[in-house]
mmCIF file of C-alpha atoms in Angstrom:
data_model
loop_
_atom_site.group_PDB
_atom_site.id
_atom_site.type_symbol
_atom_site.label_atom_id
_atom_site.label_comp_id
_atom_site.label_asym_id
_atom_site.label_seq_id
_atom_site.Cartn_x
_atom_site.Cartn_y
_atom_site.Cartn_z
ATOM 1 C CA MET A 1 3.062 6.013 -2.776
ATOM 2 C CA MET A 2 -0.123 7.999 -2.302
ATOM 3 C CA LEU A 3 -3.264 9.024 -4.149
ATOM 4 C CA LYS A 4 -4.442 12.594 -3.671
ATOM 5 C CA LEU A 5 -7.528 14.392 -4.925
ATOM 6 C CA ALA A 6 -7.205 18.180 -4.591
ATOM 7 C CA GLN A 7 -10.355 20.314 -4.895
ATOM 8 C CA ILE A 8 -11.793 17.977 -7.533
ATOM 9 C CA GLY A 9 -15.039 19.086 -9.149
ATOM 10 C CA ARG A 10 -17.155 17.829 -12.036
ATOM 11 C CA ARG A 11 -20.343 19.330 -13.365
ATOM 12 C CA PHE A 12 -22.862 18.622 -16.082
ATOM 13 C CA GLY A 13 -24.432 21.841 -17.251
ATOM 14 C CA GLU A 14 -25.092 23.922 -14.159
ATOM 15 C CA THR A 15 -25.230 20.928 -11.823
ATOM 16 C CA TRP A 16 -22.125 19.954 -9.842
ATOM 17 C CA ILE A 17 -21.879 16.165 -9.582
ATOM 18 C CA LEU A 18 -18.757 16.558 -7.431
ATOM 19 C CA LYS A 19 -17.645 19.753 -5.716
ATOM 20 C CA ASP A 20 -14.412 20.567 -3.838
ATOM 21 C CA LEU A 21 -13.542 16.911 -3.226
ATOM 22 C CA ASN A 22 -10.349 16.556 -1.174
ATOM 23 C CA LEU A 23 -9.089 13.090 -0.371
ATOM 24 C CA GLN A 24 -5.782 11.394 0.396
ATOM 25 C CA VAL A 25 -5.326 7.629 0.307
ATOM 26 C CA GLY A 26 -2.060 6.433 1.786
ATOM 27 C CA GLU A 27 0.207 3.533 0.913
ATOM 28 C CA GLY A 28 -1.587 0.241 1.508
ATOM 29 C CA GLU A 29 -4.758 1.999 2.626
ATOM 30 C CA CYS A 30 -8.269 1.158 1.443
ATOM 31 C CA VAL A 31 -10.761 4.033 1.412
ATOM 32 C CA ALA A 32 -14.369 3.262 0.539
ATOM 33 C CA LEU A 33 -16.531 5.870 -1.178
ATOM 34 C CA LEU A 34 -19.984 5.181 0.207
ATOM 35 C CA GLY A 35 -23.256 6.858 -0.548
ATOM 36 C CA PRO A 36 -26.643 6.621 -2.252
ATOM 37 C CA SER A 37 -27.049 6.453 -6.020
ATOM 38 C CA GLY A 38 -26.175 9.744 -7.709
ATOM 39 C CA CYS A 39 -23.923 11.043 -4.925
ATOM 40 C CA GLY A 40 -20.858 11.195 -7.203
ATOM 41 C CA LYS A 41 -18.827 8.194 -6.052
ATOM 42 C CA SER A 42 -18.511 6.517 -9.476
ATOM 43 C CA THR A 43 -17.771 9.897 -11.074
ATOM 44 C CA ALA A 44 -14.856 10.300 -8.647
ATOM 45 C CA LEU A 45 -13.516 6.908 -9.729
ATOM 46 C CA ARG A 46 -13.725 7.839 -13.413
ATOM 47 C CA LEU A 47 -11.814 11.074 -12.742
ATOM 48 C CA ILE A 48 -9.038 9.188 -10.949
ATOM 49 C CA ALA A 49 -8.815 6.689 -13.808
ATOM 50 C CA GLY A 50 -8.740 9.391 -16.474
ATOM 51 C CA LEU A 51 -11.950 8.162 -18.088
ATOM 52 C CA ASP A 52 -13.411 11.623 -17.485
ATOM 53 C CA GLN A 53 -11.843 15.043 -16.901
ATOM 54 C CA PRO A 54 -12.509 17.313 -13.902
ATOM 55 C CA ASP A 55 -13.832 20.849 -14.293
ATOM 56 C CA GLN A 56 -11.678 21.892 -11.361
ATOM 57 C CA GLY A 57 -8.867 20.451 -9.249
ATOM 58 C CA GLU A 58 -6.212 17.817 -9.889
ATOM 59 C CA VAL A 59 -5.501 14.141 -9.283
ATOM 60 C CA PHE A 60 -2.034 13.199 -8.012
ATOM 61 C CA ILE A 61 -0.541 9.702 -7.970
ATOM 62 C CA ALA A 62 2.780 9.264 -6.162
ATOM 63 C CA GLY A 63 3.129 13.049 -6.146
ATOM 64 C CA GLU A 64 2.693 13.424 -9.920
ATOM 65 C CA SER A 65 -0.216 15.344 -11.419
ATOM 66 C CA GLN A 66 -2.295 13.185 -13.761
ATOM 67 C CA SER A 67 -3.781 16.123 -15.691
ATOM 68 C CA ARG A 68 -1.795 15.450 -18.844
ATOM 69 C CA ILE A 69 -1.598 11.669 -18.514
ATOM 70 C CA PRO A 70 -4.191 9.718 -20.551
ATOM 71 C CA ALA A 71 -6.123 6.868 -18.999
ATOM 72 C CA HIS A 72 -4.117 4.077 -20.656
ATOM 73 C CA ARG A 73 -0.862 5.403 -19.182
ATOM 74 C CA ARG A 74 -1.973 5.896 -15.573
ATOM 75 C CA ARG A 75 -1.004 2.429 -14.274
ATOM 76 C CA ILE A 76 -4.334 1.928 -12.584
ATOM 77 C CA GLY A 77 -5.880 -1.462 -11.926
ATOM 78 C CA MET A 78 -9.662 -1.250 -12.265
ATOM 79 C CA VAL A 79 -12.209 -3.859 -11.279
ATOM 80 C CA PHE A 80 -15.722 -3.228 -12.580
ATOM 81 C CA GLN A 81 -19.179 -4.243 -11.424
ATOM 82 C CA SER A 82 -19.812 -5.951 -14.782
ATOM 83 C CA TYR A 83 -16.424 -7.780 -14.849
ATOM 84 C CA ALA A 84 -15.767 -6.332 -18.359
ATOM 85 C CA LEU A 85 -14.499 -9.660 -19.729
ATOM 86 C CA PHE A 86 -14.484 -10.595 -23.420
ATOM 87 C CA PRO A 87 -17.169 -13.313 -23.624
ATOM 88 C CA HIS A 88 -15.714 -14.998 -26.738
ATOM 89 C CA LEU A 89 -12.221 -15.383 -25.239
ATOM 90 C CA SER A 90 -10.955 -17.934 -22.750
ATOM 91 C CA VAL A 91 -9.875 -16.927 -19.253
ATOM 92 C CA ARG A 92 -6.231 -17.219 -20.340
ATOM 93 C CA ARG A 93 -6.784 -15.075 -23.414
ATOM 94 C CA ASN A 94 -8.651 -12.444 -21.404
ATOM 95 C CA LEU A 95 -5.561 -12.151 -19.226
ATOM 96 C CA THR A 96 -2.851 -12.303 -21.899
ATOM 97 C CA LEU A 97 -4.509 -9.710 -24.131
ATOM 98 C CA GLY A 98 -3.528 -6.752 -21.955
ATOM 99 C CA LEU A 99 0.046 -8.025 -21.623
ATOM 100 C CA GLN A 100 0.261 -8.449 -25.402
ATOM 101 C CA ILE A 101 -0.952 -4.896 -26.010
ATOM 102 C CA ARG A 102 1.705 -3.613 -23.596
ATOM 103 C CA GLY A 103 4.431 -5.440 -25.552
ATOM 104 C CA ALA A 104 5.177 -8.433 -23.321
ATOM 105 C CA THR A 105 6.872 -11.382 -25.015
ATOM 106 C CA ALA A 106 4.962 -14.624 -25.523
ATOM 107 C CA LEU A 107 7.088 -16.334 -22.867
ATOM 108 C CA ASP A 108 6.520 -13.516 -20.373
ATOM 109 C CA GLN A 109 2.784 -13.594 -21.073
ATOM 110 C CA GLN A 110 2.654 -17.332 -20.418
ATOM 111 C CA GLN A 111 4.715 -17.174 -17.226
ATOM 112 C CA ARG A 112 2.897 -14.227 -15.682
ATOM 113 C CA VAL A 113 -0.572 -15.537 -16.529
ATOM 114 C CA ASN A 114 0.262 -18.993 -15.134
ATOM 115 C CA GLN A 115 1.465 -17.343 -11.927
ATOM 116 C CA ILE A 116 -1.594 -15.153 -11.548
ATOM 117 C CA LEU A 117 -3.980 -18.041 -12.290
ATOM 118 C CA GLU A 118 -2.431 -19.917 -9.367
ATOM 119 C CA VAL A 119 -2.775 -16.855 -7.138
ATOM 120 C CA VAL A 120 -6.509 -16.515 -7.886
ATOM 121 C CA ARG A 121 -6.989 -20.320 -7.819
ATOM 122 C CA LEU A 122 -8.237 -20.577 -11.395
ATOM 123 C CA SER A 123 -5.517 -22.648 -13.070
ATOM 124 C CA ASP A 124 -8.011 -25.411 -13.841
ATOM 125 C CA GLN A 125 -10.399 -22.911 -15.473
ATOM 126 C CA ALA A 126 -7.873 -21.275 -17.821
ATOM 127 C CA GLU A 127 -9.393 -22.541 -21.068
ATOM 128 C CA ARG A 128 -13.001 -21.846 -20.176
ATOM 129 C CA ARG A 129 -14.968 -18.843 -21.367
ATOM 130 C CA PRO A 130 -16.593 -16.394 -18.922
ATOM 131 C CA ALA A 131 -20.093 -17.826 -19.468
ATOM 132 C CA GLN A 132 -18.839 -21.190 -18.180
ATOM 133 C CA LEU A 133 -17.712 -19.669 -14.849
ATOM 134 C CA SER A 134 -19.615 -18.771 -11.712
ATOM 135 C CA GLY A 135 -20.052 -15.115 -10.761
ATOM 136 C CA GLY A 136 -17.342 -15.402 -8.115
ATOM 137 C CA GLN A 137 -14.929 -16.983 -10.607
ATOM 138 C CA ARG A 138 -15.590 -14.253 -13.180
ATOM 139 C CA GLN A 139 -14.840 -11.604 -10.571
ATOM 140 C CA ARG A 140 -11.579 -13.374 -9.696
ATOM 141 C CA VAL A 141 -10.613 -13.207 -13.383
ATOM 142 C CA ALA A 142 -11.284 -9.459 -13.261
ATOM 143 C CA LEU A 143 -9.100 -9.198 -10.135
ATOM 144 C CA ALA A 144 -6.351 -11.165 -11.872
ATOM 145 C CA ARG A 145 -6.427 -8.798 -14.843
ATOM 146 C CA ALA A 146 -6.055 -5.811 -12.500
ATOM 147 C CA LEU A 147 -3.110 -7.474 -10.732
ATOM 148 C CA LEU A 148 -1.349 -8.107 -14.047
ATOM 149 C CA ARG A 149 -1.172 -4.378 -14.746
ATOM 150 C CA ASP A 150 1.260 -3.961 -11.833
ATOM 151 C CA PRO A 151 -0.659 -0.784 -10.921
ATOM 152 C CA LEU A 152 0.195 2.124 -8.665
ATOM 153 C CA VAL A 153 -3.460 2.410 -7.568
ATOM 154 C CA TYR A 154 -6.410 0.018 -7.457
ATOM 155 C CA LEU A 155 -9.929 1.272 -8.207
ATOM 156 C CA LEU A 156 -12.858 -1.050 -7.486
ATOM 157 C CA ASP A 157 -16.298 0.014 -8.714
ATOM 158 C CA GLU A 158 -19.061 -1.979 -6.978
ATOM 159 C CA PRO A 159 -17.095 -5.202 -7.639
ATOM 160 C CA MET A 160 -19.481 -7.488 -5.753
ATOM 161 C CA SER A 161 -22.869 -5.912 -6.391
ATOM 162 C CA ASN A 162 -23.814 -8.544 -9.011
ATOM 163 C CA LEU A 163 -23.108 -11.428 -6.626
ATOM 164 C CA ASP A 164 -25.529 -12.963 -4.157
ATOM 165 C CA ALA A 165 -24.910 -12.592 -0.424
ATOM 166 C CA GLN A 166 -23.085 -15.920 -0.010
ATOM 167 C CA LEU A 167 -20.757 -15.271 -2.952
ATOM 168 C CA ARG A 168 -19.939 -11.807 -1.576
ATOM 169 C CA ASP A 169 -18.978 -13.380 1.731
ATOM 170 C CA ASP A 170 -16.840 -15.962 -0.097
ATOM 171 C CA LEU A 171 -15.072 -13.342 -2.229
ATOM 172 C CA ARG A 172 -14.115 -10.936 0.573
ATOM 173 C CA PRO A 173 -11.151 -13.053 1.727
ATOM 174 C CA ASP A 174 -9.887 -13.112 -1.878
ATOM 175 C CA LEU A 175 -10.099 -9.307 -2.056
ATOM 176 C CA ARG A 176 -8.142 -8.973 1.178
ATOM 177 C CA ARG A 177 -5.552 -11.527 0.081
ATOM 178 C CA LEU A 178 -5.041 -10.227 -3.460
ATOM 179 C CA ILE A 179 -5.408 -6.450 -3.232
ATOM 180 C CA LEU A 180 -6.050 -5.059 0.239
ATOM 181 C CA GLY A 181 -3.020 -4.682 2.454
ATOM 182 C CA GLY A 182 -0.538 -4.434 -0.432
ATOM 183 C CA PRO A 183 1.541 -1.306 -1.062
ATOM 184 C CA GLN A 184 -0.969 0.302 -3.432
ATOM 185 C CA PRO A 185 -3.705 2.730 -2.358
ATOM 186 C CA VAL A 186 -7.179 1.285 -2.948
ATOM 187 C CA VAL A 187 -10.383 3.233 -3.627
ATOM 188 C CA TYR A 188 -13.463 1.059 -3.227
ATOM 189 C CA VAL A 189 -16.823 2.378 -4.459
ATOM 190 C CA THR A 190 -19.949 0.818 -3.007
ATOM 191 C CA HIS A 191 -23.490 1.629 -1.887
ATOM 192 C CA ASP A 192 -23.376 -1.264 0.612
ATOM 193 C CA GLN A 193 -22.329 0.088 4.017
ATOM 194 C CA GLN A 194 -21.782 -3.418 5.445
ATOM 195 C CA GLU A 195 -19.318 -4.170 2.631
ATOM 196 C CA ALA A 196 -17.532 -0.863 3.219
ATOM 197 C CA MET A 197 -17.276 -1.447 6.969
ATOM 198 C CA ALA A 198 -15.958 -4.975 6.454
ATOM 199 C CA LEU A 199 -13.202 -4.065 3.981
ATOM 200 C CA ALA A 200 -12.163 -0.411 4.283
ATOM 201 C CA ASP A 201 -9.636 1.235 6.599
ATOM 202 C CA ARG A 202 -11.569 4.491 6.228
ATOM 203 C CA ILE A 203 -14.943 5.367 4.746
ATOM 204 C CA ALA A 204 -15.873 8.620 3.021
ATOM 205 C CA VAL A 205 -19.649 9.089 3.043
ATOM 206 C CA LEU A 206 -20.702 11.186 0.041
ATOM 207 C CA ARG A 207 -23.859 13.240 -0.203
ATOM 208 C CA ASP A 208 -24.757 15.414 -3.182
ATOM 209 C CA GLY A 209 -21.182 15.399 -4.488
ATOM 210 C CA ARG A 210 -19.461 16.329 -1.205
ATOM 211 C CA ILE A 211 -17.878 14.352 1.589
ATOM 212 C CA GLU A 212 -20.306 14.382 4.514
ATOM 213 C CA GLN A 213 -17.856 12.609 6.849
ATOM 214 C CA ILE A 214 -14.679 10.557 6.554
ATOM 215 C CA GLY A 215 -13.222 8.304 9.214
ATOM 216 C CA THR A 216 -12.729 4.721 10.324
ATOM 217 C CA PRO A 217 -15.779 2.458 10.355
ATOM 218 C CA GLN A 218 -15.786 2.697 14.158
ATOM 219 C CA GLN A 219 -15.714 6.507 14.084
ATOM 220 C CA LEU A 220 -18.610 6.733 11.651
ATOM 221 C CA TYR A 221 -20.674 4.253 13.621
ATOM 222 C CA ASN A 222 -19.936 5.547 17.113
ATOM 223 C CA THR A 223 -19.732 9.297 16.453
ATOM 224 C CA PRO A 224 -21.628 10.213 13.269
ATOM 225 C CA GLN A 225 -21.178 13.931 12.645
ATOM 226 C CA THR A 226 -24.531 14.423 10.905
ATOM 227 C CA SER A 227 -27.966 12.831 11.074
ATOM 228 C CA PHE A 228 -27.494 11.725 7.438
ATOM 229 C CA VAL A 229 -24.405 9.667 8.343
ATOM 230 C CA ALA A 230 -26.147 8.388 11.478
ATOM 231 C CA GLN A 231 -28.958 6.877 9.413
ATOM 232 C CA PHE A 232 -26.724 5.729 6.549
ATOM 233 C CA ILE A 233 -24.268 3.778 8.731
ATOM 234 C CA GLY A 234 -25.644 0.827 10.660
ATOM 235 C CA ARG A 235 -28.218 -1.886 10.048
ATOM 236 C CA PRO A 236 -30.885 -1.624 11.285
ATOM 237 C CA THR A 237 -30.706 2.128 10.916
ATOM 238 C CA MET A 238 -30.477 4.465 13.890
ATOM 239 C CA ASN A 239 -33.756 5.597 15.427
ATOM 240 C CA LEU A 240 -34.184 9.369 15.070
ATOM 241 C CA LEU A 241 -36.640 11.055 17.422
ATOM 242 C CA LYS A 242 -37.738 14.697 17.468
ATOM 243 C CA PRO A 243 -38.433 15.807 21.046
ATOM 244 C CA ASP A 244 -38.841 19.411 19.850
ATOM 245 C CA SER A 245 -38.291 21.637 16.815
ATOM 246 C CA THR A 246 -34.621 22.380 17.577
ATOM 247 C CA GLU A 247 -32.944 18.979 17.777
ATOM 248 C CA VAL A 248 -33.085 15.342 16.735
ATOM 249 C CA VAL A 249 -32.165 12.537 19.135
ATOM 250 C CA GLY A 250 -30.654 9.325 17.762
ATOM 251 C CA ILE A 251 -30.443 5.969 19.504
ATOM 252 C CA ARG A 252 -29.032 2.760 18.035
ATOM 253 C CA PRO A 253 -31.475 -0.210 17.921
ATOM 254 C CA GLU A 254 -29.119 -2.372 20.006
ATOM 255 C CA HIS A 255 -29.182 0.213 22.809
ATOM 256 C CA LEU A 256 -32.918 -0.145 23.429
ATOM 257 C CA GLN A 257 -33.906 -2.419 26.312
ATOM 258 C CA PHE A 258 -37.115 -3.782 27.731
ATOM 259 C CA ASP A 259 -38.224 -1.881 30.807
ATOM 260 C CA SER A 260 -41.675 -2.258 32.385
ATOM 261 C CA ALA A 261 -41.497 1.376 33.518
ATOM 262 C CA GLY A 262 -40.405 2.628 30.114
ATOM 263 C CA LEU A 263 -42.093 3.873 26.927
ATOM 264 C CA PRO A 264 -45.143 1.708 26.032
ATOM 265 C CA CYS A 265 -44.819 0.040 22.609
ATOM 266 C CA ARG A 266 -46.751 -2.250 20.310
ATOM 267 C CA LEU A 267 -45.030 -4.885 18.159
ATOM 268 C CA LEU A 268 -45.466 -4.260 14.426
ATOM 269 C CA ASN A 269 -42.948 -6.695 12.928
ATOM 270 C CA ARG A 270 -40.315 -9.215 13.983
ATOM 271 C CA GLU A 271 -37.476 -10.765 11.966
ATOM 272 C CA TRP A 272 -35.073 -13.462 13.149
ATOM 273 C CA HIS A 273 -31.406 -13.054 12.231
ATOM 274 C CA GLY A 274 -29.668 -16.083 13.687
ATOM 275 C CA ALA A 275 -28.685 -15.236 17.267
ATOM 276 C CA SER A 276 -30.680 -11.986 17.268
ATOM 277 C CA GLN A 277 -34.082 -10.682 16.316
ATOM 278 C CA HIS A 278 -34.960 -7.306 14.808
ATOM 279 C CA LEU A 279 -38.139 -5.684 16.027
ATOM 280 C CA LEU A 280 -40.217 -2.828 14.665
ATOM 281 C CA LEU A 281 -42.163 -1.160 17.455
ATOM 282 C CA ASP A 282 -44.837 1.541 17.460
ATOM 283 C CA SER A 283 -44.859 4.120 20.237
ATOM 284 C CA SER A 284 -46.130 7.587 21.071
ATOM 285 C CA ARG A 285 -42.735 8.886 19.885
ATOM 286 C CA GLY A 286 -42.976 7.146 16.513
ATOM 287 C CA GLN A 287 -41.797 3.824 15.152
ATOM 288 C CA LEU A 288 -38.631 2.383 16.719
ATOM 289 C CA ARG A 289 -36.260 -0.361 15.599
ATOM 290 C CA MET A 290 -34.809 -2.655 18.234
ATOM 291 C CA VAL A 291 -32.288 -5.513 18.249
ATOM 292 C CA CYS A 292 -32.430 -8.090 21.010
ATOM 293 C CA ALA A 293 -31.309 -11.665 21.672
ATOM 294 C CA GLY A 294 -32.962 -14.337 19.567
ATOM 295 C CA ASP A 295 -34.329 -16.190 22.591
ATOM 296 C CA THR A 296 -35.990 -13.107 24.155
ATOM 297 C CA PRO A 297 -39.754 -13.699 24.527
ATOM 298 C CA ILE A 298 -41.660 -10.927 22.758
ATOM 299 C CA GLY A 299 -45.278 -10.032 23.434
ATOM 300 C CA GLU A 300 -47.654 -7.930 21.390
ATOM 301 C CA SER A 301 -47.254 -5.117 23.943
ATOM 302 C CA SER A 302 -44.170 -4.103 25.896
ATOM 303 C CA ALA A 303 -42.242 -1.090 27.173
ATOM 304 C CA ILE A 304 -38.699 0.061 26.413
ATOM 305 C CA SER A 305 -36.080 2.507 27.613
ATOM 306 C CA TRP A 306 -32.474 3.463 26.891
ATOM 307 C CA ASP A 307 -29.507 5.066 28.618
ATOM 308 C CA PRO A 308 -29.494 8.825 27.837
ATOM 309 C CA LYS A 309 -25.680 8.667 27.766
ATOM 310 C CA LEU A 310 -25.977 6.655 24.555
ATOM 311 C CA GLU A 311 -28.048 9.278 22.746
ATOM 312 C CA HIS A 312 -26.740 11.051 19.642
ATOM 313 C CA ARG A 313 -28.015 14.621 19.346
ATOM 314 C CA PHE A 314 -28.232 16.571 16.092
ATOM 315 C CA ASP A 315 -29.394 20.043 15.144
ATOM 316 C CA ALA A 316 -32.863 19.718 13.597
ATOM 317 C CA SER A 317 -32.102 22.308 10.900
ATOM 318 C CA SER A 318 -28.514 21.594 9.812
ATOM 319 C CA GLY A 319 -28.279 17.943 10.872
ATOM 320 C CA GLN A 320 -24.907 18.653 12.542
ATOM 321 C CA ARG A 321 -23.897 16.722 15.652
ATOM 322 C CA LEU A 322 -24.479 18.504 18.962
ATOM 323 C CA ASN A 323 -22.826 16.015 21.341
ATOM 324 C CA ARG A 324 -19.483 17.023 22.832
ATOM 325 C CA ASP A 325 -17.543 13.776 22.607
#
């Protein structure tokens, strides 16, 4: 079972929102579409689901073109940012409604919903309405509804963006347990690179409707192919320095070190993050971000250096990687 996008394009007027998008998602694989707002990631999801039609290219699911298959027949499980639950219906009714529309018997509806409520640990909330649930519980109802469709592909559109940081951390194990790692391909749309790196097998970074780079989280972090990817992947972001007009040099904040013989710096800001602290330093080469141990004493003035072997080099004009890895 595989999802394939072949030369997919979508435009509005003369502007291409997506252009020549090629992507394959294998059986049991999760690919995250990551990028800033307006890069085309949600448009790609709508094209896969059949909620919008491409101006070029085709979508294939399990080897079958979806061009002539309407959205309601595509056997796709979608989980939305807004949960898309009926507020006036109970949790149970929200789940049985889709089964009823698809012609399931009353007994089958009851059995399958009871099973899925146990799976998502919401059996004791079955008669409550969405407004009586927490954000994490509402998202688990949305996951349960997607599971009930017995889909060939899962599409998740910013499913945790409405949750606070703690709830997102709590829900990730549920996502892994319920959807990730099963036989279905999963496409996960997010603007949160930490979420993408935590959940996805591969990440496709989109920029202006095209894939800038695709690879494992480790590949994108360790060998970004463009300066755009270098700054988009990693928190704090990579430091980019311009020694001359031809190239840009990148160095990760965790690769900076204090060195009395190094580049003089002045402390502008300091934030504690548990076992580490994030520093913003001012130097003759511009502002630099640094990560160091939480117990490191920091003065108002210091000096830093880094191993040149850890530098990432990019063409100043095209942004393409210059390192030979």
